[in-house]
Coordinates of C-alpha atoms in Angstrom, one line a residue:
T1 CA 50.1 5.4 -4.4
N2 CA 47.0 4.4 -2.5
H3 CA 43.8 5.9 -3.9
A4 CA 41.5 4.1 -1.5
P5 CA 41.0 7.1 0.8
I6 CA 40.3 9.4 -2.1
L7 CA 37.8 7.0 -3.7
K8 CA 36.1 6.4 -0.3
K9 CA 35.7 10.2 0.0
I10 CA 34.3 10.6 -3.5
K11 CA 31.9 7.7 -2.9
A12 CA 30.7 9.3 0.3
T13 CA 30.2 12.6 -1.4
F14 CA 28.4 11.0 -4.4
E15 CA 26.2 8.6 -2.4
P16 CA 23.5 11.0 -1.2
Y17 CA 23.0 12.2 -4.8
E18 CA 22.7 8.6 -6.0
Q19 CA 20.2 7.9 -3.3
L20 CA 18.2 11.0 -4.3
W21 CA 18.3 10.0 -8.0
T22 CA 17.2 6.4 -7.2
I23 CA 14.3 7.6 -4.9
A24 CA 13.2 10.2 -7.4
N25 CA 13.0 7.6 -10.1
G26 CA 11.1 5.2 -7.8
V27 CA 8.6 7.8 -6.7
N28 CA 8.0 9.0 -10.2
S29 CA 7.5 5.6 -11.7
K30 CA 5.8 3.7 -8.8
F31 CA 3.4 6.4 -7.6
E32 CA 1.9 6.6 -11.1
L33 CA 1.9 2.8 -11.4
W34 CA 0.2 2.4 -8.0
L35 CA -2.4 5.1 -8.8
C36 CA -3.3 3.7 -12.2
K37 CA -2.9 -0.1 -12.1
P38 CA -5.9 -2.2 -11.1
F39 CA -6.4 -1.9 -7.3
E40 CA -6.7 -5.6 -6.8
S41 CA -3.1 -6.1 -8.1
L42 CA -1.6 -3.7 -5.5
K43 CA 0.6 -5.3 -2.9
P44 CA 0.2 -3.3 0.3
D45 CA 3.2 -4.6 2.2
E46 CA 5.6 -3.8 -0.7
I47 CA 4.1 -0.3 -1.2
E48 CA 4.4 0.4 2.5
M49 CA 8.0 -0.8 2.6
D50 CA 8.9 1.4 -0.3
V51 CA 7.1 4.5 0.9
N52 CA 8.4 4.3 4.4
S53 CA 11.9 3.6 3.3
W54 CA 11.8 6.6 0.9
A55 CA 10.5 8.8 3.7
K56 CA 13.3 7.8 6.0
T57 CA 16.0 8.3 3.4
L58 CA 14.6 11.6 2.1
N59 CA 14.3 12.9 5.6
S60 CA 18.0 12.1 6.1
L61 CA 18.9 13.5 2.7
T62 CA 17.3 16.9 3.4
R63 CA 19.8 17.3 6.2
K64 CA 22.8 15.7 4.4
L65 CA 22.7 17.5 1.1
K66 CA 24.5 20.8 1.2
D67 CA 23.7 22.1 -2.3
Q68 CA 20.5 24.1 -2.3
E69 CA 18.9 22.6 -5.5
P70 CA 19.3 18.9 -4.5
Q71 CA 18.1 19.8 -1.0
Q72 CA 15.0 21.4 -2.5
I73 CA 14.4 18.4 -4.7
A74 CA 14.7 16.0 -1.7
S75 CA 12.2 18.2 0.2
R76 CA 9.7 18.2 -2.7
F77 CA 9.9 14.4 -3.0
L78 CA 9.6 14.0 0.8
E79 CA 6.5 16.1 0.6
Q80 CA 5.0 13.9 -2.1
V81 CA 5.8 10.8 0.0
R82 CA 4.2 12.4 3.1
I83 CA 1.1 13.2 1.1
F84 CA 0.9 9.5 0.0
Q85 CA 1.6 7.9 3.4
P86 CA -1.9 8.3 4.8
Y87 CA -3.2 6.1 2.0
L88 CA -1.1 3.1 3.3
P89 CA -3.6 2.0 5.9
L90 CA -6.4 2.5 3.5
I91 CA -4.7 0.3 0.9
H92 CA -4.2 -2.4 3.5
A93 CA -7.8 -2.2 4.6
L94 CA -9.3 -2.3 1.1
R95 CA -7.0 -5.0 -0.2
H96 CA -8.0 -7.6 2.4
P97 CA -9.1 -10.7 0.6
G98 CA -12.0 -11.2 3.0
L99 CA -13.8 -8.0 1.7
V100 CA -16.8 -9.2 -0.2
G101 CA -19.9 -7.6 -1.7
K102 CA -21.6 -6.9 1.6
H103 CA -18.5 -5.1 2.9
W104 CA -18.2 -3.0 -0.2
K105 CA -21.8 -2.1 0.1
E106 CA -21.2 -1.0 3.7
I107 CA -18.2 1.1 2.6
A108 CA -20.2 2.6 -0.3
E109 CA -23.0 3.6 2.1
L110 CA -20.5 5.0 4.5
V111 CA -19.2 7.5 1.8
G112 CA -22.6 8.1 0.4
E113 CA -22.1 6.4 -3.0
T114 CA -23.5 3.4 -4.8
E115 CA -21.5 0.2 -4.6
K116 CA -21.3 0.2 -8.4
K117 CA -19.7 3.7 -8.5
L118 CA -17.3 2.8 -5.7
K119 CA -16.2 -0.5 -7.2
P120 CA -16.6 -0.5 -11.0
S121 CA -15.0 -3.1 -13.3
A122 CA -11.5 -4.2 -12.4
E123 CA -9.7 -2.1 -15.0
Q124 CA -11.3 1.1 -13.8
F125 CA -11.0 0.2 -10.1
T126 CA -7.7 2.0 -9.2
L127 CA -6.3 4.0 -6.3
K128 CA -6.8 7.1 -8.4
H129 CA -10.5 6.2 -8.8
L130 CA -10.8 5.7 -5.1
Q131 CA -9.3 9.0 -4.3
R132 CA -12.4 10.7 -5.6
F133 CA -14.5 9.3 -2.7
D134 CA -12.7 10.9 0.3
L135 CA -12.2 7.5 1.9
L136 CA -9.4 8.9 4.2
S137 CA -12.0 10.8 6.2
H138 CA -13.7 7.4 6.9
L139 CA -10.5 5.4 7.5
N140 CA -11.4 4.3 11.0
S141 CA -14.8 2.9 9.9
I142 CA -13.2 1.3 6.9
E143 CA -10.6 -0.4 9.0
E144 CA -13.3 -1.7 11.3
I145 CA -15.2 -3.1 8.3
S146 CA -12.0 -4.7 7.0
D147 CA -11.2 -6.2 10.5
R148 CA -14.7 -7.8 10.5
A149 CA -14.1 -9.1 7.0
E150 CA -10.8 -10.5 8.1
K151 CA -12.4 -12.4 11.0
Q152 CA -15.2 -13.7 8.8
H153 CA -12.7 -14.8 6.2
K154 CA -10.7 -16.7 8.8
L155 CA -13.8 -18.4 10.1
D156 CA -14.9 -19.3 6.6
K157 CA -11.5 -20.9 5.9
L158 CA -11.6 -22.9 9.1
L159 CA -15.1 -24.1 8.3
A160 CA -14.1 -25.1 4.8
A161 CA -11.1 -27.0 6.2
M162 CA -13.3 -28.8 8.8
K163 CA -15.9 -29.7 6.1
A164 CA -13.1 -31.1 3.9
E165 CA -11.7 -33.1 6.8
W166 CA -15.1 -34.6 7.7
E167 CA -16.2 -35.1 4.1
N168 CA -14.7 -38.6 3.7
I169 CA -15.6 -39.9 7.1
Q170 CA -18.3 -42.5 7.1
Y171 CA -20.2 -43.7 10.1
Q172 CA -21.7 -47.1 10.3
L173 CA -24.6 -47.6 12.6
E174 CA -25.6 -51.1 13.7
P175 CA -29.1 -51.9 14.9

């Protein structure tokens, strides 16, 4: 007897539940990790990839799942993911390596805080800490600051490369 069609059907029936379980585990573990680990260790591209993938899959699962409880669970997790998604551009903007003290000072002034309160020591500087400052309402301005920082960072790197290239060149002038 050929069990392949039956196994294929069982797999197709089980797969949405396995996806829901996997995403639920990821959301529960990674959201807490992203909120509490030092902000400077966050990897914006990885976070964005996970969150957007979860949103797409959960959106699909809310339509696929026929049982009421799993469908409600998928909807709750989708809502959590949607609440987190607006933070993605903020994480990208604030994690740019070109952001230096003057940029943080500008951001602090923008939200009406001191630079020290906004950016405390590395262990305390987390996404959860940043959520207290309503940075999302200033996202466009923060992205502009980050863009300027990125341009300055690129110019600084080019200048450093040029200096290094010219450092060992010696000119001899003859009278």
